[in-house]
Short mmCIF file of C-alpha atoms in Angstrom, two decimals:
data_model
loop_
_atom_site.label_atom_id
_atom_site.label_comp_id
_atom_site.label_asym_id
_atom_site.label_seq_id
_atom_site.Cartn_x
_atom_site.Cartn_y
_atom_site.Cartn_z
CA MET H 1 -6.01 19.88 17.17
CA PRO H 2 -2.84 17.72 17.05
CA ILE H 3 -3.32 14.05 17.85
CA SER H 4 -1.62 12.41 20.84
CA ASN H 5 1.76 10.70 20.62
CA LYS H 6 -0.01 7.40 21.25
CA GLU H 7 -2.28 7.92 18.24
CA LEU H 8 0.63 9.16 16.13
CA LEU H 9 2.25 5.76 16.53
CA SER H 10 -0.89 3.64 16.32
CA ARG H 11 -3.55 5.02 13.99
CA GLY H 12 -3.03 3.66 10.50
CA VAL H 13 0.40 2.32 11.50
CA GLU H 14 1.65 -1.16 10.68
CA GLU H 15 5.01 -1.32 12.47
CA VAL H 16 7.31 0.91 14.52
CA ILE H 17 11.04 0.22 14.98
CA ASN H 18 12.27 1.09 17.71
CA LYS H 19 9.00 2.05 19.41
CA ASN H 20 10.38 2.58 22.93
CA ASP H 21 13.14 4.84 21.67
CA LEU H 22 10.75 6.81 19.47
CA GLN H 23 8.30 7.31 22.34
CA LYS H 24 11.12 8.74 24.48
CA GLN H 25 12.19 11.07 21.66
CA LEU H 26 8.66 12.36 21.14
CA LYS H 27 8.41 13.23 24.83
CA SER H 28 11.79 14.97 25.00
CA LYS H 29 12.21 16.90 21.72
CA LYS H 30 10.87 17.86 18.32
CA ILE H 31 12.16 15.22 15.93
CA ARG H 32 13.17 15.26 12.25
CA VAL H 33 10.71 13.15 10.25
CA LYS H 34 11.63 12.05 6.73
CA LEU H 35 9.48 10.99 3.81
CA GLY H 36 11.04 10.35 0.42
CA ILE H 37 9.20 10.53 -2.90
CA ASP H 38 10.56 9.91 -6.38
CA PRO H 39 8.82 11.98 -9.09
CA THR H 40 8.69 9.07 -11.55
CA ALA H 41 5.17 10.05 -12.68
CA PRO H 42 3.24 13.33 -12.49
CA ASP H 43 0.19 12.11 -10.57
CA LEU H 44 -0.38 11.33 -6.90
CA HIS H 45 -3.32 9.26 -5.68
CA LEU H 46 -4.92 8.34 -2.36
CA GLY H 47 -2.30 5.62 -1.87
CA HIS H 48 0.35 8.36 -1.69
CA ALA H 49 -1.94 10.39 0.58
CA VAL H 50 -1.62 7.78 3.35
CA ALA H 51 2.05 8.67 4.00
CA LEU H 52 1.50 12.39 3.38
CA ARG H 53 -1.31 12.43 5.96
CA LYS H 54 0.88 10.71 8.55
CA LEU H 55 3.60 13.26 7.83
CA LYS H 56 0.99 16.03 8.30
CA GLN H 57 0.10 14.59 11.71
CA PHE H 58 3.74 14.92 12.79
CA GLN H 59 3.80 18.43 11.30
CA ASP H 60 0.70 19.43 13.29
CA ALA H 61 2.36 18.07 16.44
CA GLY H 62 5.20 20.55 15.92
CA HIS H 63 7.85 18.19 14.57
CA LYS H 64 10.14 19.08 11.65
CA VAL H 65 9.07 17.25 8.52
CA ILE H 66 11.51 16.79 5.67
CA LEU H 67 10.30 15.87 2.22
CA ILE H 68 13.07 14.29 0.16
CA ILE H 69 12.44 14.82 -3.53
CA GLY H 70 14.36 12.05 -5.27
CA ASP H 71 15.14 14.02 -8.40
CA PHE H 72 18.37 12.02 -8.77
CA THR H 73 17.04 8.58 -7.77
CA ALA H 74 13.94 9.12 -9.93
CA MET H 75 16.18 8.70 -12.96
CA ILE H 76 16.81 5.14 -11.65
CA GLY H 77 13.31 4.53 -10.30
CA ASP H 78 12.47 2.65 -7.11
CA PRO H 79 12.35 -1.05 -8.12
CA THR H 80 10.04 -1.93 -5.21
CA ASP H 81 7.21 -4.23 -6.30
CA ARG H 82 8.31 -4.10 -9.94
CA VAL H 83 8.21 -7.17 -12.17
CA GLY H 84 10.68 -5.53 -14.55
CA ALA H 85 13.11 -2.65 -14.70
CA ARG H 86 11.76 0.89 -14.95
CA GLU H 87 12.53 3.00 -17.97
CA SER H 88 14.97 5.82 -17.22
CA LEU H 89 13.53 9.33 -17.09
CA THR H 90 15.06 12.47 -18.55
CA THR H 91 15.97 15.44 -16.36
CA ALA H 92 13.18 17.46 -17.99
CA GLN H 93 10.59 14.76 -17.20
CA VAL H 94 11.74 14.59 -13.60
CA LYS H 95 11.52 18.38 -13.17
CA LYS H 96 8.01 18.49 -14.63
CA ASN H 97 6.85 15.63 -12.42
CA MET H 98 8.50 17.25 -9.41
CA ARG H 99 6.52 20.49 -9.80
CA GLU H 100 3.25 18.60 -10.11
CA TYR H 101 4.10 16.36 -7.14
CA LEU H 102 4.62 19.37 -4.88
CA ASP H 103 1.40 21.04 -6.05
CA GLN H 104 -0.52 17.90 -5.12
CA ALA H 105 1.36 17.28 -1.85
CA GLY H 106 0.35 20.84 -0.90
CA LYS H 107 -3.27 19.68 -0.75
CA ILE H 108 -2.30 17.79 2.42
CA LEU H 109 0.90 19.34 3.82
CA ASN H 110 1.59 22.94 4.75
CA LEU H 111 4.54 23.26 2.36
CA LYS H 112 5.65 26.54 3.98
CA LYS H 113 6.57 24.52 7.06
CA VAL H 114 8.18 21.63 5.19
CA GLU H 115 11.93 21.34 4.71
CA ILE H 116 12.23 20.27 1.07
CA LYS H 117 15.48 18.64 -0.01
CA TYR H 118 16.50 17.37 -3.44
CA ASN H 119 18.84 14.38 -3.29
CA SER H 120 20.68 15.54 -6.41
CA GLN H 121 22.30 18.07 -4.02
CA TRP H 122 24.52 15.34 -2.60
CA PHE H 123 24.48 12.62 -5.24
CA LYS H 124 25.84 14.88 -7.97
CA LYS H 125 28.85 15.55 -5.74
CA LEU H 126 29.41 11.91 -4.77
CA ASP H 127 32.74 10.58 -6.05
CA PHE H 128 33.47 6.97 -6.93
CA ASN H 129 35.50 6.32 -3.77
CA LYS H 130 32.59 7.40 -1.59
CA LEU H 131 30.20 5.25 -3.63
CA LEU H 132 32.43 2.20 -3.10
CA ASP H 133 32.56 3.01 0.60
CA LEU H 134 28.76 3.09 0.77
CA MET H 135 28.41 -0.15 -1.18
CA ALA H 136 30.87 -1.86 1.17
CA SER H 137 28.35 -1.31 3.98
CA PHE H 138 25.94 -3.82 2.42
CA THR H 139 26.05 -7.33 0.97
CA VAL H 140 24.54 -8.66 -2.23
CA GLN H 141 22.50 -11.06 -0.07
CA GLN H 142 20.98 -8.11 1.80
CA LEU H 143 20.05 -6.30 -1.38
CA THR H 144 18.63 -9.32 -3.18
CA GLU H 145 16.53 -10.64 -0.29
CA ARG H 146 13.79 -8.28 -1.47
CA GLU H 147 10.89 -10.26 -2.89
CA ASP H 148 10.78 -8.28 -6.14
CA PHE H 149 14.47 -8.89 -6.87
CA SER H 150 14.48 -12.56 -5.86
CA LYS H 151 11.39 -13.20 -7.99
CA ARG H 152 12.96 -11.59 -11.06
CA ILE H 153 16.19 -13.52 -10.55
CA LYS H 154 14.31 -16.84 -10.25
CA GLU H 155 12.37 -16.04 -13.43
CA GLY H 156 15.57 -15.20 -15.30
CA LYS H 157 14.61 -11.54 -15.65
CA PRO H 158 17.37 -8.92 -15.47
CA VAL H 159 18.15 -6.89 -12.36
CA GLY H 160 20.43 -3.94 -13.07
CA TYR H 161 23.30 -2.85 -10.80
CA HIS H 162 21.74 0.62 -10.70
CA GLU H 163 18.59 -0.95 -9.20
CA LEU H 164 20.61 -2.85 -6.59
CA ILE H 165 22.11 0.36 -5.24
CA TYR H 166 18.75 2.13 -4.96
CA PRO H 167 18.24 1.11 -1.27
CA ILE H 168 21.77 2.32 -0.53
CA MET H 169 20.98 5.69 -2.08
CA GLN H 170 17.75 5.97 -0.09
CA ALA H 171 19.72 5.10 3.03
CA TYR H 172 22.29 7.80 2.25
CA ASP H 173 19.45 10.36 2.09
CA SER H 174 18.80 9.62 5.78
CA VAL H 175 22.46 10.11 6.64
CA MET H 176 22.59 13.45 4.84
CA ILE H 177 19.54 14.94 6.56
CA LYS H 178 20.17 13.31 9.97
CA ALA H 179 16.68 11.80 10.16
CA ASP H 180 15.24 10.72 13.51
CA LEU H 181 12.35 8.89 11.88
CA GLU H 182 11.53 7.71 8.37
CA ILE H 183 7.97 7.03 7.22
CA GLY H 184 7.00 4.76 4.35
CA GLY H 185 4.67 2.04 3.13
CA ARG H 186 5.32 -1.51 4.26
CA ASP H 187 6.84 -2.23 0.83
CA GLN H 188 9.57 0.28 1.76
CA ARG H 189 10.54 -1.54 4.96
CA LEU H 190 13.84 -2.99 3.73
CA ASN H 191 14.88 0.32 2.17
CA ILE H 192 14.17 2.20 5.40
CA LEU H 193 15.98 -0.41 7.51
CA ALA H 194 18.98 0.07 5.21
CA GLY H 195 18.94 3.68 6.41
CA ARG H 196 19.20 2.50 10.02
CA ASP H 197 22.15 0.26 9.13
CA LEU H 198 24.02 2.95 7.23
CA MET H 199 23.49 5.57 9.94
CA SER H 200 24.84 3.16 12.58
CA LYS H 201 27.88 2.34 10.43
CA SER H 202 28.41 6.07 9.93
CA GLY H 203 28.60 6.61 13.70
CA MET H 204 25.16 8.22 13.91
CA LYS H 205 22.11 7.42 16.00
CA PRO H 206 20.00 5.24 13.67
CA GLN H 207 16.66 6.56 12.52
CA ASN H 208 13.53 4.91 13.80
CA VAL H 209 11.10 3.37 11.34
CA LEU H 210 7.34 3.79 10.93
CA THR H 211 5.68 1.72 8.22
CA LEU H 212 2.14 2.12 6.94
CA PRO H 213 -0.30 -0.33 5.33
CA LEU H 214 -0.69 -0.33 1.57
CA LEU H 215 -4.03 1.04 0.40
CA GLU H 216 -6.04 -1.21 -1.89
CA GLY H 217 -7.57 0.47 -4.91
CA THR H 218 -11.17 0.61 -6.10
CA ASP H 219 -11.06 -3.06 -7.15
CA GLY H 220 -10.46 -4.03 -3.52
CA LYS H 221 -7.77 -6.52 -4.50
CA ARG H 222 -4.48 -4.90 -5.50
CA LYS H 223 -2.68 -1.91 -4.05
CA MET H 224 -3.78 1.39 -5.52
CA SER H 225 -1.79 2.10 -8.67
CA LYS H 226 -2.28 4.02 -11.87
CA SER H 227 -0.92 1.03 -13.79
CA PHE H 228 -3.73 -1.16 -12.37
CA GLY H 229 -6.40 1.42 -13.24
CA ASN H 230 -7.79 1.24 -9.68
CA TYR H 231 -6.60 4.61 -8.43
CA ILE H 232 -8.31 7.76 -7.13
CA GLY H 233 -6.15 10.75 -8.05
CA LEU H 234 -5.55 13.73 -5.77
CA ASN H 235 -6.28 15.94 -8.78
CA ASP H 236 -9.49 14.14 -9.74
CA LYS H 237 -12.49 16.43 -10.11
CA PRO H 238 -14.81 16.41 -7.07
CA ASN H 239 -17.62 14.48 -8.80
CA ASP H 240 -15.20 11.85 -10.13
CA MET H 241 -13.42 11.52 -6.78
CA PHE H 242 -16.72 11.17 -4.93
CA GLY H 243 -18.02 8.56 -7.38
CA LYS H 244 -14.82 6.50 -7.26
CA ILE H 245 -14.85 6.43 -3.46
CA MET H 246 -18.47 5.30 -3.52
CA SER H 247 -17.41 2.42 -5.80
CA ILE H 248 -14.96 0.82 -3.34
CA PRO H 249 -15.98 -2.52 -1.79
CA ASP H 250 -17.71 -2.27 1.61
CA SER H 251 -14.84 -4.29 3.10
CA LEU H 252 -12.51 -1.30 2.59
CA ILE H 253 -14.66 1.38 4.23
CA SER H 254 -13.14 1.00 7.70
CA LYS H 255 -9.57 1.00 6.35
CA TYR H 256 -10.20 4.11 4.22
CA PHE H 257 -11.62 5.92 7.28
CA ASP H 258 -8.56 4.93 9.30
CA LEU H 259 -5.93 5.91 6.73
CA LEU H 260 -7.55 8.83 4.90
CA THR H 261 -9.61 10.73 7.49
CA ASP H 262 -9.38 11.99 11.07
CA LEU H 263 -12.79 10.51 11.89
CA LYS H 264 -13.40 7.48 14.05
CA LYS H 265 -14.40 4.27 12.34
CA PRO H 266 -18.07 4.41 11.28
CA ARG H 267 -20.70 2.86 13.53
CA SER H 268 -23.71 2.97 11.22
CA LYS H 269 -25.00 -0.40 10.05
CA ASN H 270 -25.89 1.23 6.73
CA GLN H 271 -22.71 0.91 4.68
CA ARG H 272 -24.01 3.27 2.00
CA ASN H 273 -24.33 6.06 4.58
CA ASN H 274 -20.84 5.27 5.87
CA LYS H 275 -19.49 5.48 2.34
CA LEU H 276 -21.27 8.80 1.70
CA LEU H 277 -19.64 10.24 4.82
CA LEU H 278 -16.26 8.86 3.76
CA ALA H 279 -16.49 10.30 0.25
CA LYS H 280 -17.70 13.69 1.48
CA THR H 281 -14.90 13.90 4.07
CA ILE H 282 -12.12 13.06 1.61
CA VAL H 283 -13.45 15.41 -1.11
CA THR H 284 -13.76 18.19 1.50
CA ASP H 285 -10.14 17.67 2.60
CA LEU H 286 -8.73 17.62 -0.95
CA HIS H 287 -11.06 20.26 -2.47
CA ASN H 288 -13.45 22.12 -0.15
CA LYS H 289 -16.73 21.73 1.71
CA LYS H 290 -18.85 23.45 -0.95
CA LEU H 291 -17.56 21.26 -3.80
CA ALA H 292 -17.94 18.16 -1.63
CA GLN H 293 -21.60 18.99 -1.01
CA LYS H 294 -22.16 19.53 -4.74
CA ALA H 295 -20.46 16.20 -5.48
CA GLU H 296 -22.70 14.41 -2.98
CA ASP H 297 -25.82 16.04 -4.44
CA HIS H 298 -24.68 15.05 -7.94
CA PHE H 299 -24.06 11.45 -6.89
CA ILE H 300 -27.44 11.07 -5.19
CA ARG H 301 -29.27 12.69 -8.10
CA VAL H 302 -27.60 10.60 -10.80
CA PHE H 303 -26.90 7.26 -9.15
CA SER H 304 -29.60 7.02 -6.50
CA ASN H 305 -32.50 8.87 -8.11
CA LYS H 306 -31.31 7.91 -11.63
CA GLU H 307 -31.75 11.44 -12.97
CA ARG H 308 -29.78 12.77 -15.89
CA PRO H 309 -26.64 14.64 -14.69
CA ILE H 310 -26.56 18.42 -15.03
CA ASP H 311 -23.02 18.48 -16.42
CA ILE H 312 -23.64 15.97 -19.23
CA THR H 313 -21.18 16.24 -22.15
CA LYS H 314 -22.51 17.06 -25.61
CA LEU H 315 -21.13 14.74 -28.31
CA LYS H 316 -21.64 15.62 -31.96
CA ILE H 317 -21.80 12.70 -34.40
CA LYS H 318 -22.02 13.62 -38.10
CA ASN H 319 -23.18 10.24 -39.39
CA LYS H 320 -26.69 8.97 -38.68
CA LYS H 321 -25.33 5.46 -38.16
CA ILE H 322 -22.06 4.47 -36.49
CA ILE H 323 -20.50 1.23 -35.20
CA LEU H 324 -20.68 1.18 -31.39
CA VAL H 325 -16.91 0.77 -30.88
CA ASP H 326 -16.28 3.78 -33.15
CA LEU H 327 -18.80 5.80 -31.14
CA LEU H 328 -17.00 4.90 -27.92
CA VAL H 329 -13.63 5.97 -29.36
CA LYS H 330 -15.20 9.31 -30.34
CA ALA H 331 -16.40 9.60 -26.75
CA GLY H 332 -12.80 9.35 -25.51
CA ILE H 333 -12.15 5.64 -25.03
CA LYS H 334 -8.46 5.15 -25.84
CA SER H 335 -8.74 2.17 -28.19
CA LYS H 336 -11.19 -0.14 -29.91
CA ASN H 337 -9.94 -3.04 -27.78
CA GLU H 338 -10.77 -1.06 -24.64
CA ALA H 339 -14.18 -0.20 -26.13
CA ARG H 340 -14.89 -3.88 -26.83
CA ARG H 341 -13.90 -4.80 -23.28
CA LEU H 342 -16.28 -2.19 -21.84
CA VAL H 343 -19.19 -3.51 -23.90
CA THR H 344 -18.38 -7.14 -23.03
CA GLN H 345 -18.36 -6.25 -19.31
CA GLY H 346 -21.74 -4.52 -19.55
CA GLY H 347 -20.31 -1.05 -19.01
CA VAL H 348 -22.03 0.71 -21.93
CA ARG H 349 -25.65 1.88 -22.01
CA ILE H 350 -27.68 3.79 -24.58
CA ASP H 351 -30.82 5.39 -23.17
CA ASP H 352 -30.26 3.23 -20.06
CA LYS H 353 -30.26 -0.01 -22.10
CA VAL H 354 -27.17 -2.21 -21.67
CA GLN H 355 -25.36 -2.79 -24.97
CA LYS H 356 -24.31 -6.41 -25.46
CA GLU H 357 -22.76 -6.31 -28.95
CA TYR H 358 -19.85 -4.03 -29.78
CA ASP H 359 -19.99 -4.38 -33.57
CA VAL H 360 -23.63 -3.31 -33.88
CA LYS H 361 -24.57 -0.16 -35.83
CA VAL H 362 -26.13 2.54 -33.67
CA GLN H 363 -28.88 4.71 -35.19
CA ILE H 364 -28.12 8.20 -33.89
CA ARG H 365 -31.07 10.24 -32.63
CA LYS H 366 -30.94 13.75 -31.21
CA GLY H 367 -31.00 13.67 -27.41
CA MET H 368 -29.87 10.04 -27.16
CA ILE H 369 -27.92 9.39 -23.93
CA LEU H 370 -24.70 7.35 -24.02
CA ARG H 371 -23.43 6.19 -20.65
CA ILE H 372 -19.95 4.70 -20.25
CA GLY H 373 -19.21 3.10 -16.91
CA LYS H 374 -20.78 4.68 -13.85
CA ARG H 375 -19.80 8.31 -14.27
CA LYS H 376 -19.50 9.31 -17.95
CA PHE H 377 -22.61 10.62 -19.70
CA PHE H 378 -22.90 11.97 -23.25
CA GLU H 379 -25.85 13.52 -25.04
CA LEU H 380 -25.74 12.78 -28.77
#
């Protein structure tokens, strides 16, 4: 059942500009709602799901949702929240990422009812005169007031001209599709407001703006990001997804319910039960009910009852003795430095005994259990 207009503009919403105008529009017509994504990487995570879920709410209410695939701007890369310039992507990389993005977005949106636009359709045709005309609509002061740019300038780090025009290009997307509303995270606020400015200067009714909170990752400190290693991917396997959600700090439970589910905020005083409900709901939405139940059973069996997992990975080691860091690399840890860090942080157990020294020789015995972190188990 679609949610009310009041809830559309309040649940999980940080700011609405212009709220009065948007409320009138929602009562009088079906509006055009824009969300832009740049396929700069192949994976989406729950942080991306926040905006996709809000877009789905508008879709369920009968509004026209437009997904802008920034296949052209992805080759520049959104500089928002970057401490340095992004590396340019090739056309082939962008196309590959684009396909995977849509597959994952389809876990949340009904893509058959989404108007999908690629901004290369208009940017490839843009001549230099038109580009100058667009740039004349903005000042350098406007474009550099962004915190990420001003910080890099103060630190003497380079800011490329191609990065400066990124907000202008995002704004032009809104002009081309005649958006009534643009959705984005709060870090996109200035870019979306640029769309309002450009539409007004182009003689159009300016789009309204709806910004969303940024979702903190599993560490509970920084926004969810693959580069921070605190993300929960939309393509994560059910058991992994469930376990990662169970690992978030209790302080984030209410926010995750608000932004990632349709349920009311939990009332139970038992935070573990609240977290189990949260994890099961999200895994159900992104996979299915049966897999979510299996993931919950797996979690309770392994992490609550401390039983050995059913799906334990077999790891064959030829030598009878092996240095612990080498064993961890064979188990899939990317580097010896990463292996040392895991041991130092107490994240490695052998037969449920915490390993404190990474350079120790391990005597391999058949049936020995190696545990890395909370969710990886290997039988040697």
